[in-house]
Short mmCIF file of C-alpha atoms in Angstrom, two decimals:
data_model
loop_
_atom_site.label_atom_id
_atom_site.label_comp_id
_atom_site.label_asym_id
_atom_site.label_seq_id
_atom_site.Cartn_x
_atom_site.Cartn_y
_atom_site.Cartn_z
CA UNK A 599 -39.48 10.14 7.82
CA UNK A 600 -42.15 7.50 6.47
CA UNK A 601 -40.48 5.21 3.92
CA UNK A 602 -42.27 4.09 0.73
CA UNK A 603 -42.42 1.43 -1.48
CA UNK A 604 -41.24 1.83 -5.56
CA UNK A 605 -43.88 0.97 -8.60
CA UNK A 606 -41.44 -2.16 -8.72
CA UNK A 607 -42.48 -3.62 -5.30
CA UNK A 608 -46.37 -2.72 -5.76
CA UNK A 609 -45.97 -3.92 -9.51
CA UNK A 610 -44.82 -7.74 -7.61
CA UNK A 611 -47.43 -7.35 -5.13
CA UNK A 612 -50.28 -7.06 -7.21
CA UNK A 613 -48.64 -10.24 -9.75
CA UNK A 614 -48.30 -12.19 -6.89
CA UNK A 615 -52.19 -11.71 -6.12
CA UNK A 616 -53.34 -12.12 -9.57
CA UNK A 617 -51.25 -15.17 -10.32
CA UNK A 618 -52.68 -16.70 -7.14
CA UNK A 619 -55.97 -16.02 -7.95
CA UNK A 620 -55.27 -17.28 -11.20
CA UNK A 621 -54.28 -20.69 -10.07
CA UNK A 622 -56.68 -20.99 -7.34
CA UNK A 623 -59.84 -18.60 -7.53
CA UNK A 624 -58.71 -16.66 -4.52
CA UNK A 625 -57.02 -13.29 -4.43
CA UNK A 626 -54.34 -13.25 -1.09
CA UNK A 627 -55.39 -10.05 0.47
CA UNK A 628 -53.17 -8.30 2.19
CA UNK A 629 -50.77 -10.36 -0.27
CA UNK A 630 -46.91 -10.60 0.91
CA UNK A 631 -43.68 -10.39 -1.18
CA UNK A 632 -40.12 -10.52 -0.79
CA UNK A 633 -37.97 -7.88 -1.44
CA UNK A 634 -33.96 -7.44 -1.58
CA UNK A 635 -32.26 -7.06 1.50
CA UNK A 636 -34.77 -9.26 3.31
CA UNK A 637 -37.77 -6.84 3.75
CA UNK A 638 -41.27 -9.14 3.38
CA UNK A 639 -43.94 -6.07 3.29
CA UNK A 640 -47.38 -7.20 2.87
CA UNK A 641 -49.70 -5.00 0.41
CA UNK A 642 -53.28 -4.47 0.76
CA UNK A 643 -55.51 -4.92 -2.84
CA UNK A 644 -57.31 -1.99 -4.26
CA UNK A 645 -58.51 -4.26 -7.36
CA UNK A 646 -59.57 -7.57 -7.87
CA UNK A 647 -61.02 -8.84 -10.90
CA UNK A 648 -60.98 -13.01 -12.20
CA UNK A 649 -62.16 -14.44 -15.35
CA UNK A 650 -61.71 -17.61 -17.03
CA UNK A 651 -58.69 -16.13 -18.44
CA UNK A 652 -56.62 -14.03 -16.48
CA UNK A 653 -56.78 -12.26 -13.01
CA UNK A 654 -56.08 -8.41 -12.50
CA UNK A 655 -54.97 -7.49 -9.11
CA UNK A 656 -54.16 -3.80 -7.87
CA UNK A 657 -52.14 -2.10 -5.22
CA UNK A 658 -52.08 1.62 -4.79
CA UNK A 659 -48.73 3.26 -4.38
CA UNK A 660 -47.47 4.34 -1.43
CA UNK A 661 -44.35 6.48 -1.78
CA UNK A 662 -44.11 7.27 2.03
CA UNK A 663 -43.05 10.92 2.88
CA UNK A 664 -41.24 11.48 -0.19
CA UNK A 665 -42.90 13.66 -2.98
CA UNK A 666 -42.64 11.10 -5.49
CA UNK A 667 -45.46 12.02 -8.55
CA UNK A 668 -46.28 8.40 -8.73
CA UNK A 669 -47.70 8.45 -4.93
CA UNK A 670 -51.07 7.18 -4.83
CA UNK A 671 -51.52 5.73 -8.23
CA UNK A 672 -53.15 2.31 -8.77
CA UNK A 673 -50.48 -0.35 -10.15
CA UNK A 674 -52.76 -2.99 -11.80
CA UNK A 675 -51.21 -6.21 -12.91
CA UNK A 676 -53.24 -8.98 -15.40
CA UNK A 677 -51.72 -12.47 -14.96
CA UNK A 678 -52.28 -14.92 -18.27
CA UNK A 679 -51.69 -18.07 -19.51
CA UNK A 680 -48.52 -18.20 -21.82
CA UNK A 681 -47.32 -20.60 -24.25
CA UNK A 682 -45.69 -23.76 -22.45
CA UNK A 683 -42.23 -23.01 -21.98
CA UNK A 684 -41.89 -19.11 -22.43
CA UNK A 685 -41.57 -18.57 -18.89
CA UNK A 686 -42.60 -14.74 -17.37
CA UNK A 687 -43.38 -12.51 -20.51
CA UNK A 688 -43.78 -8.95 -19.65
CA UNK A 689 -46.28 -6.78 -21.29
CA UNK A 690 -47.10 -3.21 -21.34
CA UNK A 691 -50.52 -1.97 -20.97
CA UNK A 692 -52.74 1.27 -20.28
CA UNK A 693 -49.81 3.86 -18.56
CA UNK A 694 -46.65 2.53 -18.92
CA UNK A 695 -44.18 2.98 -21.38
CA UNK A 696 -42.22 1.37 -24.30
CA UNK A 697 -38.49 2.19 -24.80
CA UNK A 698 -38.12 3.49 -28.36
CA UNK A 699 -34.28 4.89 -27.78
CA UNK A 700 -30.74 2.72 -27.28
CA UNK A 701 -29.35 3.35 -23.49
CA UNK A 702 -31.19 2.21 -21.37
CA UNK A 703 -30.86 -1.30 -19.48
CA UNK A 704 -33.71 -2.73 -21.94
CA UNK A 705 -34.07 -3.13 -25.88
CA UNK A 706 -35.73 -0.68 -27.82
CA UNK A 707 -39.21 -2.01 -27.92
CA UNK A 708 -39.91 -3.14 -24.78
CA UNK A 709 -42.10 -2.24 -21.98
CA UNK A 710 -40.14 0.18 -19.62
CA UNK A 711 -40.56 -2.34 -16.75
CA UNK A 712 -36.69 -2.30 -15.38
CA UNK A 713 -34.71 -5.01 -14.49
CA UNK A 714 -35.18 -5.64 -11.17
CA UNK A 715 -38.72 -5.20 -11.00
CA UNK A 716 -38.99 -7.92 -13.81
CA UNK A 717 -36.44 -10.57 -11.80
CA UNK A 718 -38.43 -10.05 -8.50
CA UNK A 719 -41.84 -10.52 -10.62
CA UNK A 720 -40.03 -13.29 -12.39
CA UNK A 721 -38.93 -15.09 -8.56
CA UNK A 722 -42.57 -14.26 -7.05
CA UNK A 723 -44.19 -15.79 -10.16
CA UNK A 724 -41.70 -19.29 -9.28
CA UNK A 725 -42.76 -19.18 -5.64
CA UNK A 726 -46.47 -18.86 -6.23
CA UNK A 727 -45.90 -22.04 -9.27
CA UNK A 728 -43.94 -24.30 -6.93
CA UNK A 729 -46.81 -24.17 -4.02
CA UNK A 730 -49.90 -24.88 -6.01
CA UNK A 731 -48.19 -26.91 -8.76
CA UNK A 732 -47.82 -25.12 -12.20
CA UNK A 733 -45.69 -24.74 -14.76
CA UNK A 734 -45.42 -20.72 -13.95
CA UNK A 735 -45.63 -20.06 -18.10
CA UNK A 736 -47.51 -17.05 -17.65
CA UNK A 737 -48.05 -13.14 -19.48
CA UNK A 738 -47.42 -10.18 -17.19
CA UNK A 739 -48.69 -6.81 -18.26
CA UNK A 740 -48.67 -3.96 -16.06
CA UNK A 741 -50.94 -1.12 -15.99
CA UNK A 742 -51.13 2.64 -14.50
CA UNK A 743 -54.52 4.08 -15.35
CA UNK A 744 -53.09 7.46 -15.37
CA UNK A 745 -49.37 6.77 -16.33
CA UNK A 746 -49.44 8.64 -19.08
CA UNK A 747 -50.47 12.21 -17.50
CA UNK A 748 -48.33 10.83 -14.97
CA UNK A 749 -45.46 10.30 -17.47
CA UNK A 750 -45.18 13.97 -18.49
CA UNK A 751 -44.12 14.99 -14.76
CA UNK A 752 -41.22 12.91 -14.85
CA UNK A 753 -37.59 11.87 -17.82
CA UNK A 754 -39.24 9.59 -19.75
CA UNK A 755 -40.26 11.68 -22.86
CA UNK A 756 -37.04 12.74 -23.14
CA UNK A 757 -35.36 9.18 -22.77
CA UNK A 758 -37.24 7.90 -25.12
CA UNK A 759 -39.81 6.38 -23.16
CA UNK A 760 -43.31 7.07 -24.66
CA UNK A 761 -46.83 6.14 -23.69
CA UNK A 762 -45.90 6.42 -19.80
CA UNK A 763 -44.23 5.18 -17.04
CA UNK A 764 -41.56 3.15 -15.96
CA UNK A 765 -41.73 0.35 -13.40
CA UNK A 766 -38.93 0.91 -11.38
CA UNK A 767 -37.03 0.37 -8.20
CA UNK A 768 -33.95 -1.81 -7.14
CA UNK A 769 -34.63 -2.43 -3.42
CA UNK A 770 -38.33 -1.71 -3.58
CA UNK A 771 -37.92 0.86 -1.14
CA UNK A 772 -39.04 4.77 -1.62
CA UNK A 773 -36.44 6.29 0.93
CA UNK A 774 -38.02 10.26 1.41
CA UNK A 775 -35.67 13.14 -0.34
CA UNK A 776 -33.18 10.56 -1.28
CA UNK A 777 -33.15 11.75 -4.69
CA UNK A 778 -32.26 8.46 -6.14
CA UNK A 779 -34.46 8.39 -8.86
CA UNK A 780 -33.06 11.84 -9.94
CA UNK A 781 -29.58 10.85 -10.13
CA UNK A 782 -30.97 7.38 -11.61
CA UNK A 783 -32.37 10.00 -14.29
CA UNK A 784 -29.14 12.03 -14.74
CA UNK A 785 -27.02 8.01 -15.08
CA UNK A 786 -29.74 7.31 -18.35
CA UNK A 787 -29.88 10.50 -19.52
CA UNK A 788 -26.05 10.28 -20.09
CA UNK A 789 -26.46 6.36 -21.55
CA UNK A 790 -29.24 7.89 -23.66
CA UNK A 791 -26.99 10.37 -25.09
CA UNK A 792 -24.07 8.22 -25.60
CA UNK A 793 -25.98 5.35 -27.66
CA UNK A 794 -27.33 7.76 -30.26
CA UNK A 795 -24.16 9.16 -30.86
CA UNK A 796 -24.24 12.65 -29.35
CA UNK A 797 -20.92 13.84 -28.58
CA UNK A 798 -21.79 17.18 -27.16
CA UNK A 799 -24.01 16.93 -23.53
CA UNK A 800 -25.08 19.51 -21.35
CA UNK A 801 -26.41 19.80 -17.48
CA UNK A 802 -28.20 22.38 -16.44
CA UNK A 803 -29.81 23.38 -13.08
CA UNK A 804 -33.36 24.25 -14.38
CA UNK A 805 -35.56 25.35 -17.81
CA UNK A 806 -33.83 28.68 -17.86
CA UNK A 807 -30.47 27.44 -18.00
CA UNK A 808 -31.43 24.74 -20.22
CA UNK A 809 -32.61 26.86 -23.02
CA UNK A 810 -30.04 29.15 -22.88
CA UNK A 811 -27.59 26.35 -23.20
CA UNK A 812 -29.61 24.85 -25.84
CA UNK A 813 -29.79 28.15 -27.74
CA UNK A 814 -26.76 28.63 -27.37
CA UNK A 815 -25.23 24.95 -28.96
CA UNK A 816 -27.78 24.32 -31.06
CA UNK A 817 -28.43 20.91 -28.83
CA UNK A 818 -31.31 18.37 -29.57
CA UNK A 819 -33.24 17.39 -26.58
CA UNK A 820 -31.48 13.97 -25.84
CA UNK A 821 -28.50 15.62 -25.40
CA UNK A 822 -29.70 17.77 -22.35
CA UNK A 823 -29.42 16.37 -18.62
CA UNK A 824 -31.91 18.11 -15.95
CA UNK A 825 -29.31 18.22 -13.63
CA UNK A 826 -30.90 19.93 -10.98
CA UNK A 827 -28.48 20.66 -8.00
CA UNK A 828 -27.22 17.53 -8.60
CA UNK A 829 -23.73 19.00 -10.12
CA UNK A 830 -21.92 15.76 -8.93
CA UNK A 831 -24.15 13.43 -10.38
CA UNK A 832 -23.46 14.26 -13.65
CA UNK A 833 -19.64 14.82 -13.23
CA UNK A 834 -19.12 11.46 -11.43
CA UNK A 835 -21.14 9.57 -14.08
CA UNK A 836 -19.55 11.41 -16.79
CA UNK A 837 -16.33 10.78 -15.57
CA UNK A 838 -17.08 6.48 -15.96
CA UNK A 839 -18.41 6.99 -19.13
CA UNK A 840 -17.20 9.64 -21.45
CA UNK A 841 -18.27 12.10 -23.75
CA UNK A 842 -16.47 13.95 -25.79
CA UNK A 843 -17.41 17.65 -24.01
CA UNK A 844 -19.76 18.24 -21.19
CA UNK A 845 -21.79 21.90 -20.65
CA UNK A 846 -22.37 22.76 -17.12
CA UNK A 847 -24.57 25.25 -16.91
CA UNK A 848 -26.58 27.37 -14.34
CA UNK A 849 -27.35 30.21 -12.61
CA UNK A 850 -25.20 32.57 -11.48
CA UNK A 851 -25.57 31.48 -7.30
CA UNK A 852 -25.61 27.37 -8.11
CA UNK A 853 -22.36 27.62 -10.18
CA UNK A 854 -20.84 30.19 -7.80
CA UNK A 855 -21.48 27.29 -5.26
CA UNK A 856 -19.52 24.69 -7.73
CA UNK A 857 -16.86 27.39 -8.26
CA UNK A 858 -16.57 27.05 -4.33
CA UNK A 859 -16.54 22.91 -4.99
CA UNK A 860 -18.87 21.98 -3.57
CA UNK A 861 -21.08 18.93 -5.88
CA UNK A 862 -24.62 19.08 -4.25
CA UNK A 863 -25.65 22.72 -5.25
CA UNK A 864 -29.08 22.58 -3.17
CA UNK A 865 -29.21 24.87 -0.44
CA UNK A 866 -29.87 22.81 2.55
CA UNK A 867 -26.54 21.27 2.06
CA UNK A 868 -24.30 23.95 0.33
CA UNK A 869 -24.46 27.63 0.83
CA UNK A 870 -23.13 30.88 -1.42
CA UNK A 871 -19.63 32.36 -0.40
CA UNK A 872 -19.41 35.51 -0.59
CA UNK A 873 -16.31 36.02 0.58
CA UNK A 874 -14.99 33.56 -2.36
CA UNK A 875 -16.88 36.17 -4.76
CA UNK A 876 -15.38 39.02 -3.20
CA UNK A 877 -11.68 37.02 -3.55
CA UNK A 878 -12.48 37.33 -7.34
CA UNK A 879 -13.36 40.93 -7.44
CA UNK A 880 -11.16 43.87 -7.35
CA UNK A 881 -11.09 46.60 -4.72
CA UNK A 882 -13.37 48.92 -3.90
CA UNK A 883 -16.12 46.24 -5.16
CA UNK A 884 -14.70 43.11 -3.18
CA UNK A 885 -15.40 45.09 0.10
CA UNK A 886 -19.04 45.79 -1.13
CA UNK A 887 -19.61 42.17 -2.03
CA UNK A 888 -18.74 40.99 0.95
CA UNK A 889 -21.39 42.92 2.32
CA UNK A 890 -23.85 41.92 0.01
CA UNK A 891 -26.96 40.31 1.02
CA UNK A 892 -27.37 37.29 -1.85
CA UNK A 893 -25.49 36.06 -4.47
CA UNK A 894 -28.12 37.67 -6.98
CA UNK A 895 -26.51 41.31 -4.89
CA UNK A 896 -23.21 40.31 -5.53
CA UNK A 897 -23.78 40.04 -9.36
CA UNK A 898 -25.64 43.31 -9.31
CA UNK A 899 -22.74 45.42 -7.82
CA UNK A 900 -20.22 43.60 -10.27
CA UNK A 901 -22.27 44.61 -13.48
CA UNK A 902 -22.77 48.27 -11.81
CA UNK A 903 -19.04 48.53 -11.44
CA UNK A 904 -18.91 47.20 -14.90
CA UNK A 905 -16.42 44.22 -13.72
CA UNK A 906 -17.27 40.09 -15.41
CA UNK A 907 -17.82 38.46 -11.88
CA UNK A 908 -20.09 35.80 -14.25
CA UNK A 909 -16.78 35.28 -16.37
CA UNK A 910 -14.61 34.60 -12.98
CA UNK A 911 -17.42 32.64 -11.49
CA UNK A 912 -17.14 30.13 -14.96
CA UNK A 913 -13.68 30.18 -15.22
CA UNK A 914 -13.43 28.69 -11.55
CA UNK A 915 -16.35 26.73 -11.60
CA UNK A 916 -14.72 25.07 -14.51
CA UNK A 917 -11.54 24.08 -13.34
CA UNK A 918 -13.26 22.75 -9.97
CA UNK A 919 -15.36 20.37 -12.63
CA UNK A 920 -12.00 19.62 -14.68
CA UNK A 921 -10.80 18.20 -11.62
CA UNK A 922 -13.76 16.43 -10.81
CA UNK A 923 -13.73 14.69 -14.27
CA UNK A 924 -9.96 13.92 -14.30
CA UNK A 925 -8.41 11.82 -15.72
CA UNK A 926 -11.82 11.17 -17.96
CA UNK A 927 -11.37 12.41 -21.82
CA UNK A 928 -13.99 15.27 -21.30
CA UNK A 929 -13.77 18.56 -22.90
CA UNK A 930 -15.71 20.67 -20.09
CA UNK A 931 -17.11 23.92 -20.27
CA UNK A 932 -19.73 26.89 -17.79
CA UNK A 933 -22.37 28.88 -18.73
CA UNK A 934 -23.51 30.78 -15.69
CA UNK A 935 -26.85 32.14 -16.34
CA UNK A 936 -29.18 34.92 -14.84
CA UNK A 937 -32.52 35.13 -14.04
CA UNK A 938 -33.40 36.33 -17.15
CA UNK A 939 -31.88 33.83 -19.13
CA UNK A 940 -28.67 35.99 -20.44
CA UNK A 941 -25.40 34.24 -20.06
CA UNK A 942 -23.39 36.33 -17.89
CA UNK A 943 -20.22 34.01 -18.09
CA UNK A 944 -18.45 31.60 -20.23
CA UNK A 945 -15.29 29.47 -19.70
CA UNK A 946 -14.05 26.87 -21.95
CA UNK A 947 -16.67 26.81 -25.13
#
């Protein structure tokens, strides 16, 4: 599949146009940067605007073949003069966000443009001074005309990142379906949670399971990980860096699939077993489980026959993720979930 290339790369692309344009009255178009691990892409401009003051420069984002909700938006950067001496100074404009919560790799009040992004703007803004001759003191602020809308798609609300996106990426390289940024989610989410304090988080595989969880515990929004099927994700990351008790929760097939141990709960790569349901089950119903066409089946006949497959589902599911989190300090409970939203099985709260 197509690669892409992250909001980071496009975000140095369009600085190193501007900047040049800055110094010398002509935007570089297609304009070429260098990335980690020796890719040199070259980026055609969608913008270009000069003044006697600073130059904007835009490259529209190409995310390739994954479905990334940032595909085809316009990453503007405005180059400036700065003060002599202060270096690269990042700013925040129209669409991208400020942090306003501890946890995440910046300080609370600065633009959400992430590390990387900023040291490979930073090293393209030193190339670009060293061949025409300037001091490379200069003001960075990136824009996303529709970051904002854009923002609501994605984590940032809930990390504490308000008034839309971040600039991200740490190779500059969209690889299709590898979920990165997901799991990159989950890893803040958890650093989120920690830094304010919360000692109680939860994962859960979708908005059902999340607000049955957060019914349930009483659980403020920055304590609540979309974990999606990504089940490992948050036990692995957990695992480095503690809290005091972890919720897993889900739906009754995804955490019949953990039960089973298996940590990536999406069903390309992991499947239901029935006959592991029908192991829990008591005769006649194990027989008529294993027959059973979906795990959704398999609960059915176990709450006709008036026997707690949810509750045997949790209790296993749990111990799988005990193991997982061993020898980590982590207090770990299930919720498995039905469609409706009624917890069906609980093991460890």
């Amino acid at each position: 599949m197509r690669y892409g290339w992250t909001t980071g790369a496009c975000a140095t692309a369009a600085t190193t146009a501007a900047y040049t344009a800055l110094l010398t009255g002509e935007f570089p178009d297609p304009v070429e940067v260098e990335l980690p691990q020796g890719r040199r892409p070259a980026f055609a401009l969608a913008t270009e605007r000069l003044d006697a003051d600073s130059a904007t420069a835009g490259v529209i984002k190409d995310a390739g073949d994954d479905p990334d909700v940032t595909h085809g938006a316009l990453i503007l950067s405005t180059v400036r003069r700065g003060e002599p001496g202060s270096g690269v100074t990042f700013r925040a404009g129209a669409g991208v966000g400020t942090v306003t919560l501890p946890g995440l790799p910046l300080p609370v009040g600065e633009p959400a443009i992430n590390p990387v992004p900023r040291r490979l703007m930073t090293e393209a803004v030193r190339r670009v001074a060293a061949a025409f001759g300037d001091a490379g003191d200069v003001v960075v602020e990136i824009s996303v005309p529709e970051g904002e809308e854009l923002a609501r798609q994605t984590w940032n609300p809930r990390l504490g990142i308000l008034g839309g996106l971040s600039i991200l990426g740490t190779t500059g390289v969209v690889v299709p379906y590898s979920c990165s940024a997901w799991i990159d989610s989950i890893r803040r989410g958890v650093d989120v949670a920690r830094a304010l304090g919360h000692e109680h988080v939860a994962g859960a595989t979708g908005s059902t399971s999340e607000r049955a969880v957060a019914a349930r515990y009483g659980l403020p929004e920055t304590a609540l990980l979309d974990m999606g099927d990504f089940a490992g994700a948050v036990l692995k990351y957990v695992k480095r860096h503690p809290v005091p008790r972890l919720t897993i929760a889900g739906g009754f097939a995804k955490m019949s699939k953990l039960a089973a141990g298996h940590l990536d709960l999406h069903s390309k790569r992991s499947q239901v077993d029935l006959a592991l349901l029908a192991s829990l089950a008591p005769e006649p119903l194990a027989a008529r489980i294993l027959e059973a066409n979906t795990a959704l089946h398999a609960l059915q006949l176990s709450q006709e026959a008036g026997f707690p497959i949810g509750e045997a589902v949790a209790d296993r599911a749990r111990a799988f993720a005990a193991s997982v989190l061993a020898p980590a300090p982590v207090a770990v409970d299930v919720l498995v979930i039905d469609r409706a939203g009624n917890v069906v099985g609980v093991s460890g709260a």
